[in-house]
CSV table of C-alpha atoms in Angstrom, one decimal:
chain,number,residue,atom,x,y,z
A,1,UNK,CA,155.3,96.1,80.0
A,2,UNK,CA,151.7,96.3,79.0
A,3,UNK,CA,149.6,93.2,79.8
A,4,UNK,CA,152.5,91.3,81.5
A,5,UNK,CA,151.8,89.4,84.7
A,6,UNK,CA,154.4,89.0,87.4
A,7,UNK,CA,155.3,85.2,87.8
A,8,UNK,CA,158.1,85.2,90.3
A,9,UNK,CA,160.3,87.6,92.3
A,10,UNK,CA,163.6,86.9,94.0
A,11,UNK,CA,165.3,89.5,96.4
A,12,UNK,CA,168.9,88.7,97.1
A,13,UNK,CA,171.1,91.4,98.8
A,14,UNK,CA,171.1,94.5,96.6
A,15,UNK,CA,169.4,92.7,93.7
A,16,UNK,CA,165.8,92.1,92.8
A,17,UNK,CA,164.9,89.7,90.0
A,18,UNK,CA,161.4,89.8,88.5
A,19,UNK,CA,159.9,87.4,85.9
A,20,UNK,CA,156.9,88.6,84.0
A,21,UNK,CA,155.0,86.8,81.3
A,22,UNK,CA,152.6,87.5,78.5
A,23,UNK,CA,153.8,85.7,75.4
A,24,UNK,CA,157.5,85.5,76.4
A,25,UNK,CA,159.5,85.7,79.7
A,26,UNK,CA,161.4,88.9,80.4
A,27,UNK,CA,163.7,88.4,83.3
A,28,UNK,CA,164.5,91.8,84.8
A,29,UNK,CA,167.3,92.4,87.4
A,30,UNK,CA,167.1,95.7,89.4
A,31,UNK,CA,169.8,97.1,91.6
A,32,UNK,CA,168.4,98.3,94.9
A,33,UNK,CA,171.7,99.2,96.7
A,34,UNK,CA,170.4,102.8,96.8
A,35,UNK,CA,166.6,102.8,97.6
A,36,UNK,CA,166.3,106.3,96.2
A,37,UNK,CA,167.9,105.4,92.9
A,38,UNK,CA,166.7,101.9,91.8
A,39,UNK,CA,167.8,101.1,88.3
A,40,UNK,CA,167.4,98.3,85.8
A,41,UNK,CA,170.7,96.3,85.7
A,42,UNK,CA,169.8,93.7,83.0
A,43,UNK,CA,167.0,92.3,81.0
A,44,UNK,CA,166.6,88.9,79.3
A,45,UNK,CA,163.7,87.9,77.1
A,46,UNK,CA,163.1,84.1,76.5
A,47,UNK,CA,160.2,81.8,75.6
A,48,UNK,CA,158.0,80.5,78.4
A,49,UNK,CA,158.6,81.7,82.0
A,50,UNK,CA,160.2,80.8,85.3
A,51,UNK,CA,157.8,80.3,88.2
A,52,UNK,CA,160.7,80.0,90.7
A,53,UNK,CA,164.2,81.5,90.8
A,54,UNK,CA,167.1,80.4,92.9
A,55,UNK,CA,170.5,82.1,93.0
A,56,UNK,CA,173.7,80.0,93.5
A,57,UNK,CA,175.6,81.7,96.3
A,58,UNK,CA,178.8,83.6,95.5
A,59,UNK,CA,178.2,83.4,91.8
A,60,UNK,CA,176.2,85.4,89.2
A,61,UNK,CA,174.3,82.3,88.3
A,62,UNK,CA,170.5,81.9,88.7
A,63,UNK,CA,168.4,78.7,88.2
A,64,UNK,CA,164.9,79.1,86.9
A,65,UNK,CA,162.2,76.5,87.2
A,66,UNK,CA,159.0,76.9,85.1
A,67,UNK,CA,157.4,76.1,81.8
A,68,UNK,CA,158.2,76.5,78.1
A,69,UNK,CA,155.8,78.4,75.8
A,70,UNK,CA,154.1,75.0,75.0
A,71,UNK,CA,153.9,74.1,78.7
A,72,UNK,CA,156.7,71.6,79.1
A,73,UNK,CA,158.4,71.6,82.5
A,74,UNK,CA,161.8,73.3,82.2
A,75,UNK,CA,164.9,74.3,84.2
A,76,UNK,CA,167.2,77.0,82.9
A,77,UNK,CA,170.5,78.4,84.0
A,78,UNK,CA,171.1,82.2,83.6
A,79,UNK,CA,174.3,84.1,83.8
A,80,UNK,CA,173.6,87.6,85.1
A,81,UNK,CA,177.2,88.8,85.4
A,82,UNK,CA,176.9,91.6,83.0
A,83,UNK,CA,174.5,94.1,81.5
A,84,UNK,CA,173.5,91.5,78.9
A,85,UNK,CA,172.2,88.4,80.8
A,86,UNK,CA,172.4,85.1,78.9
A,87,UNK,CA,170.9,81.6,79.0
A,88,UNK,CA,173.7,79.0,79.6
A,89,UNK,CA,171.4,76.0,79.3
A,90,UNK,CA,167.8,74.7,79.1
A,91,UNK,CA,166.5,71.3,79.9
A,92,UNK,CA,162.9,70.3,79.6
A,93,UNK,CA,160.6,67.4,80.3
A,94,UNK,CA,158.0,65.6,78.1
A,95,UNK,CA,154.5,67.0,78.1
A,96,UNK,CA,152.2,66.0,81.0
A,97,UNK,CA,155.0,66.3,83.6
A,98,UNK,CA,154.6,68.6,86.5
A,99,UNK,CA,156.5,69.5,89.7
A,100,UNK,CA,155.1,70.9,93.0
A,101,UNK,CA,158.2,73.1,93.1
A,102,UNK,CA,156.7,75.4,90.4
A,103,UNK,CA,154.3,76.9,93.1
A,104,UNK,CA,155.8,75.7,96.4
A,105,UNK,CA,159.5,76.7,96.9
A,106,UNK,CA,159.8,74.2,99.8
A,107,UNK,CA,159.6,71.4,97.2
A,108,UNK,CA,162.8,72.7,95.5
A,109,UNK,CA,165.7,70.8,97.0
A,110,UNK,CA,169.3,71.8,96.4
A,111,UNK,CA,172.7,71.4,97.9
A,112,UNK,CA,175.8,73.4,96.9
A,113,UNK,CA,179.0,71.3,97.0
A,114,UNK,CA,181.2,74.4,97.1
A,115,UNK,CA,184.5,72.5,97.2
A,116,UNK,CA,183.7,70.8,93.9
A,117,UNK,CA,181.7,73.8,92.6
A,118,UNK,CA,178.7,71.5,91.9
A,119,UNK,CA,175.2,72.6,92.6
A,120,UNK,CA,172.8,69.7,92.8
A,121,UNK,CA,169.0,69.9,92.5
A,122,UNK,CA,166.3,67.3,93.2
A,123,UNK,CA,162.8,68.1,91.9
A,124,UNK,CA,159.8,65.9,92.8
A,125,UNK,CA,157.8,65.3,89.6
A,126,UNK,CA,154.6,63.7,88.6
A,127,UNK,CA,154.0,62.2,85.1
A,128,UNK,CA,150.7,61.4,83.4
A,129,UNK,CA,150.5,59.4,80.3
A,130,UNK,CA,149.3,56.4,78.4
A,131,UNK,CA,150.8,53.0,77.6
A,132,UNK,CA,149.6,50.2,75.4
A,133,UNK,CA,148.8,46.7,76.6
A,134,UNK,CA,146.7,43.8,75.3
A,135,UNK,CA,143.5,45.5,76.6
A,136,UNK,CA,144.3,48.7,74.7
A,137,UNK,CA,145.5,52.1,76.0
A,138,UNK,CA,145.8,52.3,79.8
A,139,UNK,CA,146.3,55.4,81.9
A,140,UNK,CA,149.4,55.6,84.1
A,141,UNK,CA,150.3,58.1,86.8
A,142,UNK,CA,153.8,57.9,88.2
A,143,UNK,CA,155.9,60.0,90.6
A,144,UNK,CA,159.6,60.4,91.1
A,145,UNK,CA,162.6,62.7,91.0
A,146,UNK,CA,164.3,64.8,88.4
A,147,UNK,CA,168.0,65.1,89.4
A,148,UNK,CA,170.0,68.0,87.9
A,149,UNK,CA,173.5,69.4,88.4
A,150,UNK,CA,175.1,72.7,87.7
A,151,UNK,CA,178.8,72.5,87.2
A,152,UNK,CA,180.2,76.0,87.8
A,153,UNK,CA,183.9,74.9,88.1
A,154,UNK,CA,184.2,75.9,84.5
A,155,UNK,CA,183.3,79.0,82.4
A,156,UNK,CA,180.7,79.0,81.2
A,157,UNK,CA,178.9,76.9,83.7
A,158,UNK,CA,176.9,73.9,82.5
A,159,UNK,CA,173.4,72.5,83.3
A,160,UNK,CA,173.1,68.7,83.2
A,161,UNK,CA,170.4,66.1,83.8
A,162,UNK,CA,171.9,63.4,86.0
A,163,UNK,CA,168.9,61.2,86.4
A,164,UNK,CA,165.1,60.9,85.9
A,165,UNK,CA,163.9,58.2,88.4
A,166,UNK,CA,160.4,56.9,88.8
A,167,UNK,CA,159.8,56.0,92.4
A,168,UNK,CA,156.2,54.8,92.6
A,169,UNK,CA,153.0,54.4,90.5
A,170,UNK,CA,150.9,55.5,93.5
A,171,UNK,CA,151.4,59.3,93.6
A,172,UNK,CA,148.0,60.4,95.0
A,173,UNK,CA,149.5,63.2,97.1
A,174,UNK,CA,152.5,64.1,95.0
A,175,UNK,CA,152.1,67.8,95.7
A,176,UNK,CA,153.1,67.1,99.3
A,177,UNK,CA,156.2,65.1,98.2
A,178,UNK,CA,159.7,66.3,99.3
A,179,UNK,CA,163.3,65.3,98.6
A,180,UNK,CA,166.5,65.5,100.6
A,181,UNK,CA,170.0,65.4,99.2
A,182,UNK,CA,172.5,63.9,101.7
A,183,UNK,CA,176.1,63.1,100.5
A,184,UNK,CA,175.9,61.0,97.4
A,185,UNK,CA,172.3,59.8,98.2
A,186,UNK,CA,168.9,61.4,97.6
A,187,UNK,CA,165.8,60.5,99.6
A,188,UNK,CA,162.2,61.1,98.6
A,189,UNK,CA,159.1,61.1,100.9
A,190,UNK,CA,155.6,60.5,99.6
A,191,UNK,CA,152.4,59.1,101.1
A,192,UNK,CA,154.1,57.9,104.3
A,193,UNK,CA,156.8,56.1,102.4
A,194,UNK,CA,160.5,57.0,102.0
A,195,UNK,CA,162.4,56.1,98.8
A,196,UNK,CA,166.2,56.3,98.5
A,197,UNK,CA,168.7,56.1,95.7
A,198,UNK,CA,172.1,57.4,94.6
A,199,UNK,CA,172.1,60.8,93.0
A,200,UNK,CA,174.1,59.4,90.1
A,201,UNK,CA,173.0,55.8,89.9
A,202,UNK,CA,171.6,53.0,87.7
A,203,UNK,CA,168.1,53.9,88.9
A,204,UNK,CA,168.0,51.3,91.7
A,205,UNK,CA,165.5,52.5,94.4
A,206,UNK,CA,165.1,51.2,97.9
A,207,UNK,CA,162.0,52.0,100.0
A,208,UNK,CA,160.5,51.5,103.4
A,209,UNK,CA,158.0,49.2,101.7
A,210,UNK,CA,160.7,46.7,100.8
């Protein structure tokens, strides 16, 4: 549409998904099975926009990572199984929270536990803010992981926050941080250190600096 900018594109088989943004986020899905007859399959208009899209294999579900219209980091789950796409769930962070995965897809870590129909996501995040102490307001800068799960064993599928774990208060190079999901554990690499925790845990973190 007039004055919209393209924010993200995902090509998957015979489908092309395009997110544009001006004051809202139209998510378009085009069918390209016949290159001579490309047609608009569905359209969904929501506040904010997705900077990155990720389809869950063998489903009609798409995960979108981006920002709300007031610039809060958000993750959304879309159902694109019909002509009328829908939002199945939205979760968002407090203000001043960012993730390198919004512009570098390699920072988006996921693992599909197909047997249990659980799609797990680990997003590196950096949080800026202030806290009060006896000397007045102090600036704090922390890095960690936002752990999210899509349960598609049921209909409709659900989007859930499993954990929000702060790993370190020395996040100088957070935009080079990466996560790995392995079994029930998740590992996080930043500034030459590796931090490990359980995906669903009490927040206990172990690191190479211990």
